[in-house]
mmCIF file of C-alpha atoms in Angstrom:
data_model
loop_
_atom_site.group_PDB
_atom_site.id
_atom_site.type_symbol
_atom_site.label_atom_id
_atom_site.label_comp_id
_atom_site.label_asym_id
_atom_site.label_seq_id
_atom_site.Cartn_x
_atom_site.Cartn_y
_atom_site.Cartn_z
ATOM 1 C CA MET A 1072 -0.029 -0.001 -0.020
ATOM 2 C CA GLN A 1073 1.187 3.534 -0.862
ATOM 3 C CA LEU A 1074 0.210 6.517 1.044
ATOM 4 C CA ASP A 1075 0.244 9.958 -0.848
ATOM 5 C CA PHE A 1076 1.712 12.629 1.148
ATOM 6 C CA THR A 1077 1.900 15.776 -1.150
ATOM 7 C CA GLU A 1078 1.271 17.817 1.900
ATOM 8 C CA ALA A 1079 4.481 17.038 3.333
ATOM 9 C CA ARG A 1080 6.431 19.361 0.873
ATOM 10 C CA LEU A 1081 3.432 21.560 0.988
ATOM 11 C CA SER A 1082 3.532 21.852 4.775
ATOM 12 C CA LEU A 1083 7.032 23.365 4.796
ATOM 13 C CA LYS A 1084 6.225 25.858 2.386
ATOM 14 C CA LEU A 1085 3.382 26.958 4.448
ATOM 15 C CA ASP A 1086 5.367 26.475 7.794
ATOM 16 C CA PRO A 1087 8.953 26.634 7.332
ATOM 17 C CA SER A 1088 9.632 25.898 10.745
ATOM 18 C CA GLY A 1089 8.878 22.364 10.147
ATOM 19 C CA GLY A 1090 6.147 22.210 13.391
ATOM 20 C CA VAL A 1091 3.141 20.972 11.015
ATOM 21 C CA LEU A 1092 5.097 18.537 9.098
ATOM 22 C CA GLY A 1093 6.308 17.153 12.604
ATOM 23 C CA ASP A 1094 2.911 16.772 13.527
ATOM 24 C CA PHE A 1095 2.014 15.049 10.121
ATOM 25 C CA ILE A 1096 5.019 12.775 10.549
ATOM 26 C CA ALA A 1097 3.768 11.774 14.356
ATOM 27 C CA LEU A 1098 -0.061 11.425 13.406
ATOM 28 C CA ASN A 1099 1.190 8.973 10.342
ATOM 29 C CA ASN A 1100 3.819 6.921 12.511
ATOM 30 C CA GLU A 1101 0.861 6.607 14.857
ATOM 31 C CA VAL A 1102 -1.265 4.791 12.306
ATOM 32 C CA LEU A 1103 2.023 2.975 10.843
ATOM 33 C CA GLY A 1104 2.969 1.844 14.281
ATOM 34 C CA ARG A 1105 0.221 -0.453 14.543
ATOM 35 C CA PHE A 1106 1.655 -2.569 11.835
ATOM 36 C CA SER A 1107 4.102 -5.164 12.264
ATOM 37 C CA GLU A 1108 7.382 -4.536 10.839
ATOM 38 C CA LYS A 1109 7.001 -6.914 8.274
ATOM 39 C CA GLU A 1110 3.930 -5.448 7.161
ATOM 40 C CA ARG A 1111 5.398 -1.914 7.421
ATOM 41 C CA ALA A 1112 8.309 -3.187 5.076
ATOM 42 C CA ARG A 1113 5.493 -3.558 2.227
ATOM 43 C CA LEU A 1114 4.062 0.062 2.789
ATOM 44 C CA GLY A 1115 5.246 3.134 1.069
ATOM 45 C CA VAL A 1116 4.768 7.090 0.853
ATOM 46 C CA HIS A 1117 4.875 9.046 -2.152
ATOM 47 C CA THR A 1118 5.834 12.752 -1.860
ATOM 48 C CA CYS A 1119 5.845 15.408 -4.759
ATOM 49 C CA PRO A 1120 5.140 18.940 -5.120
ATOM 50 C CA GLY A 1121 1.668 18.225 -6.576
ATOM 51 C CA ALA A 1122 0.534 17.887 -10.209
ATOM 52 C CA ASP A 1123 -2.919 19.196 -10.209
ATOM 53 C CA GLN A 1124 -3.875 20.973 -13.358
ATOM 54 C CA ASP A 1125 -0.326 20.137 -14.760
ATOM 55 C CA SER A 1126 0.968 22.611 -12.204
ATOM 56 C CA THR A 1127 2.963 22.254 -8.821
ATOM 57 C CA HIS A 1128 2.307 23.779 -5.439
ATOM 58 C CA SER A 1129 5.668 23.420 -3.719
ATOM 59 C CA LEU A 1130 8.430 22.640 -6.099
ATOM 60 C CA ASP A 1131 10.360 25.682 -4.518
ATOM 61 C CA VAL A 1132 10.466 23.521 -1.236
ATOM 62 C CA ASP A 1133 13.968 21.742 -1.135
ATOM 63 C CA TYR A 1134 14.293 18.247 -0.549
ATOM 64 C CA ARG A 1135 17.210 18.919 1.835
ATOM 65 C CA ASP A 1136 14.692 20.225 4.207
ATOM 66 C CA LEU A 1137 12.044 17.416 3.666
ATOM 67 C CA LEU A 1138 13.946 14.198 3.406
ATOM 68 C CA PRO A 1139 15.105 13.932 6.948
ATOM 69 C CA ARG A 1140 11.868 14.232 8.417
ATOM 70 C CA LEU A 1141 10.218 12.515 5.801
ATOM 71 C CA PHE A 1142 12.603 9.388 6.255
ATOM 72 C CA GLN A 1143 11.471 9.040 9.822
ATOM 73 C CA LEU A 1144 8.290 7.715 8.560
ATOM 74 C CA LYS A 1145 7.729 3.844 9.733
ATOM 75 C CA VAL A 1146 7.679 2.329 6.078
ATOM 76 C CA GLY A 1147 9.825 0.305 3.873
ATOM 77 C CA ASN A 1148 9.142 2.392 0.558
ATOM 78 C CA PHE A 1149 9.609 5.579 -0.366
ATOM 79 C CA TYR A 1150 8.335 7.330 -3.764
ATOM 80 C CA LEU A 1151 9.776 10.554 -4.731
ATOM 81 C CA GLN A 1152 9.012 12.704 -7.949
ATOM 82 C CA LEU A 1153 12.615 13.278 -9.427
ATOM 83 C CA ALA A 1154 12.142 13.854 -13.073
ATOM 84 C CA SER A 1155 10.798 17.079 -12.948
ATOM 85 C CA GLU A 1156 13.388 18.162 -10.200
ATOM 86 C CA PRO A 1157 15.656 21.009 -11.534
ATOM 87 C CA ASP A 1158 18.890 19.175 -10.207
ATOM 88 C CA PRO A 1159 18.128 15.455 -9.690
ATOM 89 C CA GLU A 1160 21.696 14.415 -9.127
ATOM 90 C CA ARG A 1161 21.587 17.132 -6.057
ATOM 91 C CA VAL A 1162 18.662 15.599 -4.637
ATOM 92 C CA LEU A 1163 20.258 11.919 -5.388
ATOM 93 C CA ARG A 1164 23.164 12.900 -2.989
ATOM 94 C CA ILE A 1165 20.610 14.075 -0.144
ATOM 95 C CA VAL A 1166 18.713 10.823 -0.644
ATOM 96 C CA ALA A 1167 21.733 8.553 -0.606
ATOM 97 C CA ASP A 1168 23.023 10.614 2.784
ATOM 98 C CA GLN A 1169 19.628 10.064 4.275
ATOM 99 C CA LEU A 1170 17.862 7.019 3.136
ATOM 100 C CA PRO A 1171 17.621 4.543 6.104
ATOM 101 C CA ALA A 1172 19.112 1.110 6.078
ATOM 102 C CA GLY A 1173 16.698 -1.402 4.748
ATOM 103 C CA THR A 1174 14.327 0.866 3.034
ATOM 104 C CA ARG A 1175 13.619 1.277 -0.579
ATOM 105 C CA VAL A 1176 13.387 4.467 -2.655
ATOM 106 C CA PHE A 1177 11.524 4.618 -5.987
ATOM 107 C CA VAL A 1178 12.943 7.717 -7.957
ATOM 108 C CA GLY A 1179 10.337 9.375 -10.525
ATOM 109 C CA VAL A 1180 11.780 8.925 -14.089
ATOM 110 C CA THR A 1181 8.366 10.295 -15.863
ATOM 111 C CA ASP A 1182 6.960 13.617 -15.435
ATOM 112 C CA PRO A 1183 3.102 13.389 -15.949
ATOM 113 C CA THR A 1184 2.621 17.076 -15.988
ATOM 114 C CA GLN A 1185 4.771 17.548 -19.172
ATOM 115 C CA PRO A 1186 2.859 16.783 -22.434
ATOM 116 C CA THR A 1187 5.732 14.996 -24.048
ATOM 117 C CA VAL A 1188 6.327 11.297 -23.584
ATOM 118 C CA GLU A 1189 9.841 10.399 -22.313
ATOM 119 C CA THR A 1190 11.777 7.836 -24.322
ATOM 120 C CA PRO A 1191 12.981 4.648 -22.774
ATOM 121 C CA GLU A 1192 16.605 5.818 -23.245
ATOM 122 C CA GLU A 1193 15.872 8.973 -21.183
ATOM 123 C CA VAL A 1194 14.222 6.863 -18.456
ATOM 124 C CA ARG A 1195 17.203 4.471 -18.686
ATOM 125 C CA ASP A 1196 19.544 7.352 -18.167
ATOM 126 C CA ARG A 1197 17.891 8.701 -15.224
ATOM 127 C CA ILE A 1198 17.653 5.126 -13.599
ATOM 128 C CA LEU A 1199 21.475 4.840 -14.246
ATOM 129 C CA LEU A 1200 22.095 8.232 -12.716
ATOM 130 C CA ALA A 1201 20.207 7.306 -9.709
ATOM 131 C CA ALA A 1202 22.092 3.784 -9.517
ATOM 132 C CA ARG A 1203 25.662 5.863 -9.034
ATOM 133 C CA TYR A 1204 24.355 7.019 -5.847
ATOM 134 C CA LEU A 1205 21.752 4.495 -4.631
ATOM 135 C CA PRO A 1206 22.345 0.863 -4.007
ATOM 136 C CA VAL A 1207 20.269 -1.148 -6.669
ATOM 137 C CA ASP A 1208 18.952 -3.278 -4.180
ATOM 138 C CA GLN A 1209 17.398 -0.252 -2.544
ATOM 139 C CA LEU A 1210 16.370 1.454 -6.012
ATOM 140 C CA GLY A 1211 13.189 1.362 -7.999
ATOM 141 C CA THR A 1212 11.259 3.636 -10.349
ATOM 142 C CA CYS A 1213 7.906 5.256 -10.465
ATOM 143 C CA ASP A 1214 6.368 8.348 -11.982
ATOM 144 C CA ASP A 1215 6.591 11.703 -10.281
ATOM 145 C CA ALA A 1216 3.128 11.886 -9.601
ATOM 146 C CA GLY A 1217 -0.295 9.880 -10.534
ATOM 147 C CA PHE A 1218 -2.163 10.124 -13.855
ATOM 148 C CA ALA A 1219 -5.499 10.185 -12.273
ATOM 149 C CA PRO A 1220 -7.515 12.969 -12.939
ATOM 150 C CA TYR A 1221 -7.971 15.457 -10.289
ATOM 151 C CA ALA A 1222 -11.705 16.557 -10.060
ATOM 152 C CA ASP A 1223 -12.246 18.261 -13.493
ATOM 153 C CA ASP A 1224 -8.622 17.998 -14.750
ATOM 154 C CA THR A 1225 -8.318 15.706 -17.759
ATOM 155 C CA SER A 1226 -5.202 17.543 -19.161
ATOM 156 C CA THR A 1227 -3.270 14.341 -19.288
ATOM 157 C CA SER A 1228 -5.055 11.753 -21.671
ATOM 158 C CA ARG A 1229 -5.496 8.212 -20.984
ATOM 159 C CA ASP A 1230 -3.230 7.491 -24.184
ATOM 160 C CA LEU A 1231 -0.563 9.880 -22.753
ATOM 161 C CA ALA A 1232 -0.583 8.291 -19.257
ATOM 162 C CA PHE A 1233 -0.031 4.607 -20.875
ATOM 163 C CA ALA A 1234 2.615 5.777 -23.146
ATOM 164 C CA LYS A 1235 4.597 7.227 -20.016
ATOM 165 C CA ILE A 1236 4.025 4.129 -18.119
ATOM 166 C CA ASP A 1237 5.127 2.165 -21.067
ATOM 167 C CA ALA A 1238 8.553 4.290 -21.620
ATOM 168 C CA ARG A 1239 8.822 3.755 -17.771
ATOM 169 C CA VAL A 1240 8.809 -0.021 -18.009
ATOM 170 C CA ARG A 1241 10.649 -0.300 -20.953
ATOM 171 C CA GLY A 1242 13.592 2.298 -19.994
ATOM 172 C CA THR A 1243 13.511 0.102 -16.431
ATOM 173 C CA GLU A 1244 14.181 -2.860 -18.636
ATOM 174 C CA LEU A 1245 17.128 -1.229 -20.592
ATOM 175 C CA ALA A 1246 18.826 0.005 -16.974
ATOM 176 C CA ALA A 1247 18.359 -3.361 -15.635
ATOM 177 C CA GLN A 1248 20.296 -4.863 -18.739
ATOM 178 C CA VAL A 1249 23.153 -2.394 -18.245
ATOM 179 C CA LEU A 1250 23.304 -2.749 -14.459
ATOM 180 C CA GLY A 1251 23.431 -6.880 -14.944
ATOM 181 C CA LEU A 1252 19.810 -7.514 -13.136
#
């Protein structure tokens, strides 16, 4: 199961002190703590700067401020927007420094807010970049955000969403070949 936690990044924009984010983390951990360690290993949390109406609300919030707190959540998997990040390599260095042992991080390799479809080679290259910083046994791929329409947002067609997902799958296969997996 994956929890959507877009509010994490937004909370730091609205409250730079981190107090609201700390409350969110505590509340989520209260619920997550009711699961066994084995169950929590299968749970994950997604964060991004929003994607409604193909726009973001908190892309200007630095992952440097978010990740140390986000990684306090009692889950085994983290899903991070990365394809639309201005400096993904910088973010990967932060993730590498902060990622708790025994957890996996799924990095975004497609950007649902952009109308162009990433090529499998672009996706492969994004994964290979991530593999320079993260152990491959802790690395996975995802999309920066979901493709489901938000309220009346139909800006991403079904065909575009499936084309991006196909590029992610094919690009991940290409990266796996290069990495010998």
